[in-house]
Amino acid sequence: MPDDTRSGGQPDAQARAGGVRATGRRRKPRTRRQRVLRVVAWTAAGVIVLGGGALGFVYFKFDGNITGIDINAALGTDRPVDTPNGSMDILVLGSDSRSGSNAKYGQDGGGARSDTAMVVHVNKDHDKASVVSIPRDTIIDRPSCVKDDGSGAQVPAQQAMFNSAYEVGGPACAVKTVETMSGVRMDHYVEVDFSGFKKLIDTLGGVEITTAKAIQDKDSHLNIGAGTHRLNGEQSLGLVRTRHGVGDGSDLGRIQLQQAFVKALVEQVNSVGMFSNPKKLYDLADTATKTVTTDSDLDSAADLAGLAQMLKGIKPDDIQMTTLPVQYDPADPNRVVPLEMKTKQVWTAVKRDARIPESATKDSAGDKTDIHDVVR
């Protein structure tokens, strides 16, 4: 869309008052349809990078479509202090719920859990982002939480897998757990399930990735050869859920696939030309807002338009991807435990709005996978 500013970046008062662009050419009067499309474009342009089932994608809001959860009311005041420097921290979760249209992916096995978790930190200048992936099998000190069944019952704190927090207390417990681990207050929360993720990718028109070798995983239903592919929603979901098709079959390898997909997705979003294609913009906005859940502070078009302004300049090369530093649990090789000093480095960098140092992930189990050579 045109920007009525001169090269110095200041608004042209004559252009705003008299309908003349900074070039001096008179602006043609907009038709009613053009005005409506312009409003739709700006209203729908709330953008969030998301990993779910493990995800990464564009999020839009139409009033009345989205499901909001009041995280602030659920957690009260016993939370980390919010850093007032203009930066933003968002917890994004991919739910593995098998209810409704997700049933084809198996059974819940006791209830939905957070299949993927990423903390997205947007720096104070809003031109870079850090994404910290938290392995779902990480053994952590889960805080006490209120059960998510409406009973009001308290679930005591205990050592448990990270993804059990969502199962026990839903989004509020997941946020509380991340804040307890990190000491970083989450400004926002975004969640998507399997079906929602697929619909978003299909509406976007697929995502292009290149694989250095074939990936075949009967569990995630993915079967692609080496080369460049435009993955549809089902294939994209298969990629971000794949554990056994590449690497050592661990969740750490799958996180690397998810992170590669996030960058490819951001690239696709930047190239899709949403503002020049009002129908695609409308369709994507409508799909996204029907398939995601957010905190109630994002449940307005005005808030999301502001978020869009914050994030629109961030490109794939501006995103630093990090996996929480962990080692395999000596007591159970199917679990991982945080490396305390290195984990502290990660969260300290986030709190200071700084780049996460390479030393924080050196020798972490998540830094030793070879998946980054498989997908790009």
mmCIF file of C-alpha atoms in Angstrom:
data_model
loop_
_atom_site.group_PDB
_atom_site.id
_atom_site.type_symbol
_atom_site.label_atom_id
_atom_site.label_comp_id
_atom_site.label_asym_id
_atom_site.label_seq_id
_atom_site.Cartn_x
_atom_site.Cartn_y
_atom_site.Cartn_z
ATOM 1 C CA MET A 1 0.000 0.000 0.000
ATOM 2 C CA PRO A 2 1.214 3.538 -0.667
ATOM 3 C CA ASP A 3 2.678 5.441 2.266
ATOM 4 C CA ASP A 4 1.936 9.159 2.337
ATOM 5 C CA THR A 5 5.368 10.196 3.625
ATOM 6 C CA ARG A 6 8.276 12.057 2.073
ATOM 7 C CA SER A 7 11.776 10.574 1.881
ATOM 8 C CA GLY A 8 12.547 12.001 5.309
ATOM 9 C CA GLY A 9 9.834 9.828 6.821
ATOM 10 C CA GLN A 10 7.561 12.689 7.992
ATOM 11 C CA PRO A 11 3.886 12.706 6.965
ATOM 12 C CA ASP A 12 3.040 15.201 4.250
ATOM 13 C CA ALA A 13 0.462 17.507 5.846
ATOM 14 C CA GLN A 14 -0.881 18.653 2.479
ATOM 15 C CA ALA A 15 -1.283 15.038 1.362
ATOM 16 C CA ARG A 16 -3.221 14.181 4.498
ATOM 17 C CA ALA A 17 -5.400 17.261 4.386
ATOM 18 C CA GLY A 18 -5.931 17.743 0.678
ATOM 19 C CA GLY A 19 -5.741 14.282 -0.835
ATOM 20 C CA VAL A 20 -2.396 14.900 -2.632
ATOM 21 C CA ARG A 21 0.450 12.402 -2.505
ATOM 22 C CA ALA A 22 3.993 13.433 -1.615
ATOM 23 C CA THR A 23 4.767 13.180 -5.354
ATOM 24 C CA GLY A 24 2.391 16.070 -6.004
ATOM 25 C CA ARG A 25 -0.019 13.954 -8.047
ATOM 26 C CA ARG A 26 -3.647 14.210 -7.048
ATOM 27 C CA ARG A 27 -5.102 11.044 -5.602
ATOM 28 C CA LYS A 28 -8.111 9.571 -7.386
ATOM 29 C CA PRO A 29 -11.178 9.311 -5.139
ATOM 30 C CA ARG A 30 -11.524 5.753 -3.792
ATOM 31 C CA THR A 31 -14.624 3.804 -4.641
ATOM 32 C CA ARG A 32 -16.629 2.320 -1.783
ATOM 33 C CA ARG A 33 -15.245 -1.134 -2.650
ATOM 34 C CA GLN A 34 -11.661 0.134 -2.509
ATOM 35 C CA ARG A 35 -12.289 1.742 0.865
ATOM 36 C CA VAL A 36 -13.751 -1.489 2.223
ATOM 37 C CA LEU A 37 -10.810 -3.539 0.941
ATOM 38 C CA ARG A 38 -8.367 -1.096 2.492
ATOM 39 C CA VAL A 39 -10.094 -1.373 5.855
ATOM 40 C CA VAL A 40 -10.131 -5.166 5.592
ATOM 41 C CA ALA A 41 -6.427 -5.197 4.737
ATOM 42 C CA TRP A 42 -5.326 -3.115 7.706
ATOM 43 C CA THR A 43 -7.769 -4.728 10.091
ATOM 44 C CA ALA A 44 -6.689 -8.232 9.108
ATOM 45 C CA ALA A 45 -2.960 -7.652 9.133
ATOM 46 C CA GLY A 46 -2.036 -8.986 12.591
ATOM 47 C CA VAL A 47 1.059 -11.117 12.026
ATOM 48 C CA ILE A 48 2.595 -13.755 14.338
ATOM 49 C CA VAL A 49 5.243 -16.362 13.566
ATOM 50 C CA LEU A 50 3.994 -19.624 15.019
ATOM 51 C CA GLY A 51 5.203 -23.186 15.492
ATOM 52 C CA GLY A 52 2.511 -25.677 16.109
ATOM 53 C CA GLY A 53 2.339 -29.471 15.785
ATOM 54 C CA ALA A 54 5.082 -27.438 15.217
ATOM 55 C CA LEU A 55 4.385 -24.583 13.484
ATOM 56 C CA GLY A 56 5.318 -21.511 11.861
ATOM 57 C CA PHE A 57 2.632 -19.126 10.105
ATOM 58 C CA VAL A 58 0.668 -15.778 9.522
ATOM 59 C CA TYR A 59 -2.071 -14.924 11.981
ATOM 60 C CA PHE A 60 -4.949 -12.536 11.247
ATOM 61 C CA LYS A 61 -7.906 -11.401 13.269
ATOM 62 C CA PHE A 62 -11.518 -10.693 12.370
ATOM 63 C CA ASP A 63 -13.692 -9.682 15.288
ATOM 64 C CA GLY A 64 -16.093 -12.452 16.233
ATOM 65 C CA ASN A 65 -14.032 -15.299 14.727
ATOM 66 C CA ILE A 66 -11.288 -15.785 17.266
ATOM 67 C CA THR A 67 -11.365 -17.616 20.591
ATOM 68 C CA GLY A 68 -9.769 -15.624 23.401
ATOM 69 C CA ILE A 69 -8.600 -16.735 26.858
ATOM 70 C CA ASP A 70 -8.074 -14.277 29.705
ATOM 71 C CA ILE A 71 -4.610 -15.380 30.826
ATOM 72 C CA ASN A 72 -4.129 -12.319 33.050
ATOM 73 C CA ALA A 73 -7.250 -13.073 35.086
ATOM 74 C CA ALA A 74 -6.305 -16.739 35.415
ATOM 75 C CA LEU A 75 -2.767 -16.061 36.661
ATOM 76 C CA GLY A 76 -3.280 -12.936 38.751
ATOM 77 C CA THR A 77 -0.333 -10.820 39.886
ATOM 78 C CA ASP A 78 2.166 -13.522 40.856
ATOM 79 C CA ARG A 79 4.120 -13.244 37.630
ATOM 80 C CA PRO A 80 7.481 -11.911 36.401
ATOM 81 C CA VAL A 81 7.716 -8.147 36.021
ATOM 82 C CA ASP A 82 6.936 -6.958 32.506
ATOM 83 C CA THR A 83 9.938 -5.319 30.818
ATOM 84 C CA PRO A 84 8.814 -1.819 29.725
ATOM 85 C CA ASN A 85 11.280 -1.396 26.866
ATOM 86 C CA GLY A 86 8.973 -2.043 23.897
ATOM 87 C CA SER A 87 10.008 -5.661 23.355
ATOM 88 C CA MET A 88 7.394 -8.430 23.296
ATOM 89 C CA ASP A 89 7.310 -12.100 24.322
ATOM 90 C CA ILE A 90 4.725 -14.501 22.907
ATOM 91 C CA LEU A 91 4.196 -18.152 23.839
ATOM 92 C CA VAL A 92 3.044 -20.109 20.793
ATOM 93 C CA LEU A 93 1.792 -23.668 21.214
ATOM 94 C CA GLY A 94 0.769 -26.430 18.858
ATOM 95 C CA SER A 95 -1.842 -28.611 20.527
ATOM 96 C CA ASP A 96 -1.934 -32.353 19.819
ATOM 97 C CA SER A 97 -5.648 -32.616 20.576
ATOM 98 C CA ARG A 98 -7.330 -35.471 18.705
ATOM 99 C CA SER A 99 -10.865 -34.226 19.234
ATOM 100 C CA GLY A 100 -13.206 -33.371 16.335
ATOM 101 C CA SER A 101 -11.463 -33.243 12.963
ATOM 102 C CA ASN A 102 -8.128 -34.110 14.607
ATOM 103 C CA ALA A 103 -9.344 -37.653 15.454
ATOM 104 C CA LYS A 104 -7.701 -39.164 12.370
ATOM 105 C CA TYR A 105 -4.283 -38.517 13.933
ATOM 106 C CA GLY A 106 -4.890 -40.953 16.798
ATOM 107 C CA GLN A 107 -6.260 -40.848 20.326
ATOM 108 C CA ASP A 108 -5.533 -38.298 23.027
ATOM 109 C CA GLY A 109 -4.166 -40.855 25.441
ATOM 110 C CA GLY A 110 -5.603 -38.985 28.410
ATOM 111 C CA GLY A 111 -5.948 -35.465 27.103
ATOM 112 C CA ALA A 112 -4.443 -32.880 24.774
ATOM 113 C CA ARG A 113 -0.870 -31.745 25.378
ATOM 114 C CA SER A 114 1.341 -29.067 23.887
ATOM 115 C CA ASP A 115 2.928 -30.854 20.958
ATOM 116 C CA THR A 116 5.194 -27.888 20.225
ATOM 117 C CA ALA A 117 6.155 -24.846 22.270
ATOM 118 C CA MET A 118 8.070 -21.772 21.153
ATOM 119 C CA VAL A 119 8.772 -18.521 22.972
ATOM 120 C CA VAL A 120 8.936 -15.748 20.359
ATOM 121 C CA HIS A 121 10.830 -12.657 21.549
ATOM 122 C CA VAL A 122 10.498 -9.524 19.398
ATOM 123 C CA ASN A 123 13.213 -7.004 20.190
ATOM 124 C CA LYS A 124 12.523 -3.432 21.267
ATOM 125 C CA ASP A 125 13.306 -2.074 17.786
ATOM 126 C CA HIS A 126 10.854 -4.573 16.254
ATOM 127 C CA ASP A 127 13.301 -5.561 13.519
ATOM 128 C CA LYS A 128 14.545 -8.902 14.877
ATOM 129 C CA ALA A 129 13.124 -11.908 16.715
ATOM 130 C CA SER A 130 14.490 -14.777 18.782
ATOM 131 C CA VAL A 131 12.593 -18.061 18.898
ATOM 132 C CA VAL A 132 13.330 -20.471 21.756
ATOM 133 C CA SER A 133 11.889 -23.961 21.239
ATOM 134 C CA ILE A 134 11.137 -25.917 24.415
ATOM 135 C CA PRO A 135 11.300 -29.710 23.893
ATOM 136 C CA ARG A 136 8.022 -31.252 24.985
ATOM 137 C CA ASP A 137 9.854 -34.111 26.773
ATOM 138 C CA THR A 138 11.844 -31.736 29.004
ATOM 139 C CA ILE A 139 11.667 -32.632 32.701
ATOM 140 C CA ILE A 140 10.931 -29.431 34.613
ATOM 141 C CA ASP A 141 9.613 -28.234 37.967
ATOM 142 C CA ARG A 142 6.000 -27.635 37.014
ATOM 143 C CA PRO A 143 4.304 -25.057 39.274
ATOM 144 C CA SER A 144 0.975 -25.706 40.956
ATOM 145 C CA CYS A 145 -1.912 -25.016 38.595
ATOM 146 C CA VAL A 146 -5.695 -24.936 38.626
ATOM 147 C CA LYS A 147 -7.209 -27.858 36.712
ATOM 148 C CA ASP A 148 -8.587 -26.965 33.314
ATOM 149 C CA ASP A 149 -11.882 -28.810 33.830
ATOM 150 C CA GLY A 150 -13.777 -26.040 35.595
ATOM 151 C CA SER A 151 -13.531 -27.746 38.981
ATOM 152 C CA GLY A 152 -11.205 -25.156 40.466
ATOM 153 C CA ALA A 153 -9.076 -27.941 41.940
ATOM 154 C CA GLN A 154 -5.378 -27.274 42.493
ATOM 155 C CA VAL A 155 -2.771 -29.609 40.985
ATOM 156 C CA PRO A 156 0.367 -29.493 43.157
ATOM 157 C CA ALA A 157 3.784 -28.619 41.813
ATOM 158 C CA GLN A 158 5.954 -31.547 40.798
ATOM 159 C CA GLN A 159 8.741 -32.671 38.500
ATOM 160 C CA ALA A 160 7.069 -33.564 35.222
ATOM 161 C CA MET A 161 7.365 -33.391 31.446
ATOM 162 C CA PHE A 162 6.927 -29.888 30.119
ATOM 163 C CA ASN A 163 3.978 -30.723 27.892
ATOM 164 C CA SER A 164 1.972 -32.065 30.831
ATOM 165 C CA ALA A 165 1.356 -28.465 31.973
ATOM 166 C CA TYR A 166 -1.113 -27.906 29.140
ATOM 167 C CA GLU A 167 -2.817 -31.224 29.834
ATOM 168 C CA VAL A 168 -3.236 -30.378 33.523
ATOM 169 C CA GLY A 169 -4.221 -26.718 33.421
ATOM 170 C CA GLY A 170 -4.627 -25.667 29.798
ATOM 171 C CA PRO A 171 -3.155 -22.438 28.389
ATOM 172 C CA ALA A 172 -2.912 -20.682 31.765
ATOM 173 C CA CYS A 173 -0.790 -23.484 33.252
ATOM 174 C CA ALA A 174 1.378 -23.615 30.131
ATOM 175 C CA VAL A 175 2.049 -19.868 30.399
ATOM 176 C CA LYS A 176 2.690 -20.116 34.148
ATOM 177 C CA THR A 177 5.143 -22.968 33.585
ATOM 178 C CA VAL A 178 7.098 -21.070 30.934
ATOM 179 C CA GLU A 179 7.217 -17.951 33.102
ATOM 180 C CA THR A 180 8.434 -20.021 36.080
ATOM 181 C CA MET A 181 11.149 -21.641 33.960
ATOM 182 C CA SER A 182 12.340 -18.484 32.276
ATOM 183 C CA GLY A 183 11.591 -15.564 34.565
ATOM 184 C CA VAL A 184 10.202 -13.865 31.439
ATOM 185 C CA ARG A 185 6.634 -12.551 31.426
ATOM 186 C CA MET A 186 4.629 -13.670 28.400
ATOM 187 C CA ASP A 187 2.814 -10.734 26.809
ATOM 188 C CA HIS A 188 0.669 -12.945 24.584
ATOM 189 C CA TYR A 189 -0.399 -16.527 23.918
ATOM 190 C CA VAL A 190 -1.297 -18.206 20.606
ATOM 191 C CA GLU A 191 -2.382 -21.817 20.031
ATOM 192 C CA VAL A 192 -3.264 -23.876 16.956
ATOM 193 C CA ASP A 193 -4.194 -27.537 16.546
ATOM 194 C CA PHE A 194 -3.488 -30.011 13.729
ATOM 195 C CA SER A 195 -6.553 -29.240 11.613
ATOM 196 C CA GLY A 196 -6.160 -25.501 12.026
ATOM 197 C CA PHE A 197 -2.535 -25.675 10.936
ATOM 198 C CA LYS A 198 -3.415 -27.634 7.789
ATOM 199 C CA LYS A 199 -6.159 -25.192 6.811
ATOM 200 C CA LEU A 200 -3.862 -22.218 7.249
ATOM 201 C CA ILE A 201 -1.128 -23.674 5.049
ATOM 202 C CA ASP A 202 -3.623 -24.678 2.336
ATOM 203 C CA THR A 203 -5.196 -21.219 2.359
ATOM 204 C CA LEU A 204 -1.743 -19.654 2.120
ATOM 205 C CA GLY A 205 -1.059 -21.768 -0.983
ATOM 206 C CA GLY A 206 1.487 -24.150 0.516
ATOM 207 C CA VAL A 207 5.076 -23.639 1.641
ATOM 208 C CA GLU A 208 8.186 -24.328 -0.431
ATOM 209 C CA ILE A 209 11.027 -26.308 1.138
ATOM 210 C CA THR A 210 14.087 -28.124 -0.183
ATOM 211 C CA THR A 211 15.195 -31.469 1.235
ATOM 212 C CA ALA A 212 18.679 -32.872 0.823
ATOM 213 C CA LYS A 213 17.352 -36.422 1.056
ATOM 214 C CA ALA A 214 14.063 -38.298 1.036
ATOM 215 C CA ILE A 215 11.908 -38.214 4.158
ATOM 216 C CA GLN A 216 9.585 -41.140 4.818
ATOM 217 C CA ASP A 217 7.709 -41.449 8.102
ATOM 218 C CA LYS A 218 4.648 -43.698 8.324
ATOM 219 C CA ASP A 219 3.694 -42.205 11.692
ATOM 220 C CA SER A 220 3.456 -38.634 10.393
ATOM 221 C CA HIS A 221 2.227 -39.789 6.950
ATOM 222 C CA LEU A 222 5.019 -37.931 5.148
ATOM 223 C CA ASN A 223 6.645 -39.352 2.024
ATOM 224 C CA ILE A 224 8.707 -36.932 -0.075
ATOM 225 C CA GLY A 225 11.867 -37.341 -2.110
ATOM 226 C CA ALA A 226 14.985 -35.210 -2.184
ATOM 227 C CA GLY A 227 14.557 -31.883 -3.948
ATOM 228 C CA THR A 228 12.369 -28.791 -3.831
ATOM 229 C CA HIS A 229 8.698 -29.205 -2.928
ATOM 230 C CA ARG A 230 5.682 -27.005 -2.335
ATOM 231 C CA LEU A 231 4.071 -28.741 0.627
ATOM 232 C CA ASN A 232 0.314 -28.562 1.119
ATOM 233 C CA GLY A 233 -1.279 -28.489 4.563
ATOM 234 C CA GLU A 234 -1.238 -32.264 5.118
ATOM 235 C CA GLN A 235 2.384 -32.573 4.001
ATOM 236 C CA SER A 236 3.445 -29.572 6.079
ATOM 237 C CA LEU A 237 1.825 -31.091 9.145
ATOM 238 C CA GLY A 238 3.632 -34.349 8.380
ATOM 239 C CA LEU A 239 6.965 -32.523 8.169
ATOM 240 C CA VAL A 240 6.634 -30.696 11.474
ATOM 241 C CA ARG A 241 5.438 -33.883 13.219
ATOM 242 C CA THR A 242 8.166 -36.119 11.778
ATOM 243 C CA ARG A 243 10.405 -37.817 14.327
ATOM 244 C CA HIS A 244 11.371 -41.120 12.739
ATOM 245 C CA GLY A 245 11.939 -40.106 9.119
ATOM 246 C CA VAL A 246 15.190 -38.237 9.804
ATOM 247 C CA GLY A 247 17.848 -37.990 12.494
ATOM 248 C CA ASP A 248 17.780 -40.147 15.616
ATOM 249 C CA GLY A 249 14.002 -40.165 16.025
ATOM 250 C CA SER A 250 14.065 -37.754 18.957
ATOM 251 C CA ASP A 251 11.959 -34.693 19.632
ATOM 252 C CA LEU A 252 15.146 -32.603 19.315
ATOM 253 C CA GLY A 253 15.488 -33.553 15.659
ATOM 254 C CA ARG A 254 11.850 -32.750 15.041
ATOM 255 C CA ILE A 255 12.347 -29.290 16.551
ATOM 256 C CA GLN A 256 15.050 -28.624 13.959
ATOM 257 C CA LEU A 257 12.548 -29.498 11.221
ATOM 258 C CA GLN A 258 9.998 -27.174 12.788
ATOM 259 C CA GLN A 259 12.460 -24.304 12.918
ATOM 260 C CA ALA A 260 13.421 -24.776 9.266
ATOM 261 C CA PHE A 261 9.722 -24.810 8.379
ATOM 262 C CA VAL A 262 9.091 -21.579 10.305
ATOM 263 C CA LYS A 263 11.705 -19.743 8.238
ATOM 264 C CA ALA A 264 10.315 -21.165 4.993
ATOM 265 C CA LEU A 265 6.846 -20.114 6.071
ATOM 266 C CA VAL A 266 7.920 -16.561 6.843
ATOM 267 C CA GLU A 267 9.524 -16.422 3.394
ATOM 268 C CA GLN A 268 6.258 -17.600 1.825
ATOM 269 C CA VAL A 269 4.249 -15.021 3.757
ATOM 270 C CA ASN A 270 6.579 -12.244 2.610
ATOM 271 C CA SER A 271 6.275 -13.304 -1.032
ATOM 272 C CA VAL A 272 2.533 -13.970 -1.234
ATOM 273 C CA GLY A 273 1.574 -10.335 -1.948
ATOM 274 C CA MET A 274 -1.324 -10.199 0.501
ATOM 275 C CA PHE A 275 -2.090 -6.498 0.170
ATOM 276 C CA SER A 276 -2.166 -6.740 -3.616
ATOM 277 C CA ASN A 277 -4.557 -9.681 -3.473
ATOM 278 C CA PRO A 278 -7.540 -8.722 -1.289
ATOM 279 C CA LYS A 279 -9.301 -12.064 -1.790
ATOM 280 C CA LYS A 280 -6.303 -14.076 -0.550
ATOM 281 C CA LEU A 281 -5.933 -11.664 2.353
ATOM 282 C CA TYR A 282 -9.593 -12.057 3.271
ATOM 283 C CA ASP A 283 -9.531 -15.863 2.919
ATOM 284 C CA LEU A 284 -6.402 -16.210 5.025
ATOM 285 C CA ALA A 285 -7.743 -13.854 7.690
ATOM 286 C CA ASP A 286 -11.026 -15.730 7.834
ATOM 287 C CA THR A 287 -9.335 -19.148 8.075
ATOM 288 C CA ALA A 288 -6.757 -18.114 10.649
ATOM 289 C CA THR A 289 -9.132 -16.436 13.031
ATOM 290 C CA LYS A 290 -11.403 -19.487 13.023
ATOM 291 C CA THR A 291 -8.601 -21.919 13.794
ATOM 292 C CA VAL A 292 -6.439 -20.265 16.474
ATOM 293 C CA THR A 293 -6.854 -19.481 20.149
ATOM 294 C CA THR A 294 -5.192 -16.424 21.688
ATOM 295 C CA ASP A 295 -5.060 -14.512 24.925
ATOM 296 C CA SER A 296 -7.879 -11.986 25.271
ATOM 297 C CA ASP A 297 -5.514 -9.026 24.802
ATOM 298 C CA LEU A 298 -5.240 -9.990 21.125
ATOM 299 C CA ASP A 299 -8.989 -10.319 20.717
ATOM 300 C CA SER A 300 -9.495 -7.071 18.827
ATOM 301 C CA ALA A 301 -8.777 -5.846 15.323
ATOM 302 C CA ALA A 302 -7.095 -2.706 16.666
ATOM 303 C CA ASP A 303 -4.587 -4.650 18.785
ATOM 304 C CA LEU A 304 -3.712 -6.940 15.898
ATOM 305 C CA ALA A 305 -3.297 -4.088 13.451
ATOM 306 C CA GLY A 306 -0.767 -2.646 15.891
ATOM 307 C CA LEU A 307 0.959 -6.024 16.145
ATOM 308 C CA ALA A 308 1.152 -6.172 12.349
ATOM 309 C CA GLN A 309 2.926 -2.832 12.287
ATOM 310 C CA MET A 310 5.421 -4.185 14.814
ATOM 311 C CA LEU A 311 6.237 -7.419 12.996
ATOM 312 C CA LYS A 312 5.844 -6.660 9.312
ATOM 313 C CA GLY A 313 9.530 -5.840 8.751
ATOM 314 C CA ILE A 314 10.950 -9.052 10.223
ATOM 315 C CA LYS A 315 12.376 -11.366 7.536
ATOM 316 C CA PRO A 316 13.679 -14.949 7.816
ATOM 317 C CA ASP A 317 17.293 -13.794 8.248
ATOM 318 C CA ASP A 318 16.167 -11.583 11.147
ATOM 319 C CA ILE A 319 14.985 -14.601 13.176
ATOM 320 C CA GLN A 320 17.390 -16.422 15.504
ATOM 321 C CA MET A 321 16.274 -20.002 16.159
ATOM 322 C CA THR A 322 17.385 -21.666 19.397
ATOM 323 C CA THR A 323 16.484 -24.893 21.182
ATOM 324 C CA LEU A 324 16.495 -24.765 24.978
ATOM 325 C CA PRO A 325 19.884 -26.222 26.063
ATOM 326 C CA VAL A 326 19.317 -29.755 27.327
ATOM 327 C CA GLN A 327 20.952 -33.113 27.816
ATOM 328 C CA TYR A 328 19.414 -36.577 27.714
ATOM 329 C CA ASP A 329 18.152 -37.653 31.116
ATOM 330 C CA PRO A 330 20.558 -40.297 32.518
ATOM 331 C CA ALA A 331 17.567 -41.971 34.157
ATOM 332 C CA ASP A 332 15.476 -42.094 30.956
ATOM 333 C CA PRO A 333 16.956 -41.586 27.453
ATOM 334 C CA ASN A 334 13.474 -40.689 26.181
ATOM 335 C CA ARG A 335 13.511 -37.528 28.312
ATOM 336 C CA VAL A 336 15.761 -34.471 28.445
ATOM 337 C CA VAL A 337 16.741 -32.176 31.313
ATOM 338 C CA PRO A 338 17.785 -28.512 31.048
ATOM 339 C CA LEU A 339 21.457 -27.572 31.278
ATOM 340 C CA GLU A 340 21.071 -25.094 34.112
ATOM 341 C CA MET A 341 23.860 -22.597 33.399
ATOM 342 C CA LYS A 342 23.297 -22.584 29.632
ATOM 343 C CA THR A 343 19.544 -22.258 30.043
ATOM 344 C CA LYS A 344 20.148 -19.266 32.291
ATOM 345 C CA GLN A 345 22.226 -17.690 29.510
ATOM 346 C CA VAL A 346 19.320 -18.082 27.075
ATOM 347 C CA TRP A 347 16.702 -16.496 29.306
ATOM 348 C CA THR A 348 19.071 -13.744 30.448
ATOM 349 C CA ALA A 349 19.649 -12.769 26.809
ATOM 350 C CA VAL A 350 15.888 -12.689 26.203
ATOM 351 C CA LYS A 351 15.315 -10.502 29.262
ATOM 352 C CA ARG A 352 18.106 -8.158 28.184
ATOM 353 C CA ASP A 353 16.730 -7.972 24.641
ATOM 354 C CA ALA A 354 20.041 -9.317 23.358
ATOM 355 C CA ARG A 355 21.057 -11.956 20.847
ATOM 356 C CA ILE A 356 21.368 -15.420 22.409
ATOM 357 C CA PRO A 357 25.102 -16.252 22.506
ATOM 358 C CA GLU A 358 26.407 -19.318 20.694
ATOM 359 C CA SER A 359 28.028 -20.456 23.937
ATOM 360 C CA ALA A 360 24.525 -21.007 25.382
ATOM 361 C CA THR A 361 23.778 -23.872 22.995
ATOM 362 C CA LYS A 362 27.288 -25.280 22.494
ATOM 363 C CA ASP A 363 27.349 -28.957 23.524
ATOM 364 C CA SER A 364 23.593 -29.017 24.092
ATOM 365 C CA ALA A 365 21.909 -32.187 22.816
ATOM 366 C CA GLY A 366 19.667 -29.970 20.690
ATOM 367 C CA ASP A 367 22.733 -28.476 18.995
ATOM 368 C CA LYS A 368 24.116 -31.848 17.934
ATOM 369 C CA THR A 369 21.450 -32.962 15.469
ATOM 370 C CA ASP A 370 22.171 -32.902 11.741
ATOM 371 C CA ILE A 371 18.641 -31.949 10.674
ATOM 372 C CA HIS A 372 19.636 -28.453 9.553
ATOM 373 C CA ASP A 373 21.504 -30.174 6.683
ATOM 374 C CA VAL A 374 18.368 -32.095 5.636
ATOM 375 C CA VAL A 375 15.805 -29.301 5.169
ATOM 376 C CA ARG A 376 16.431 -25.768 3.967
#
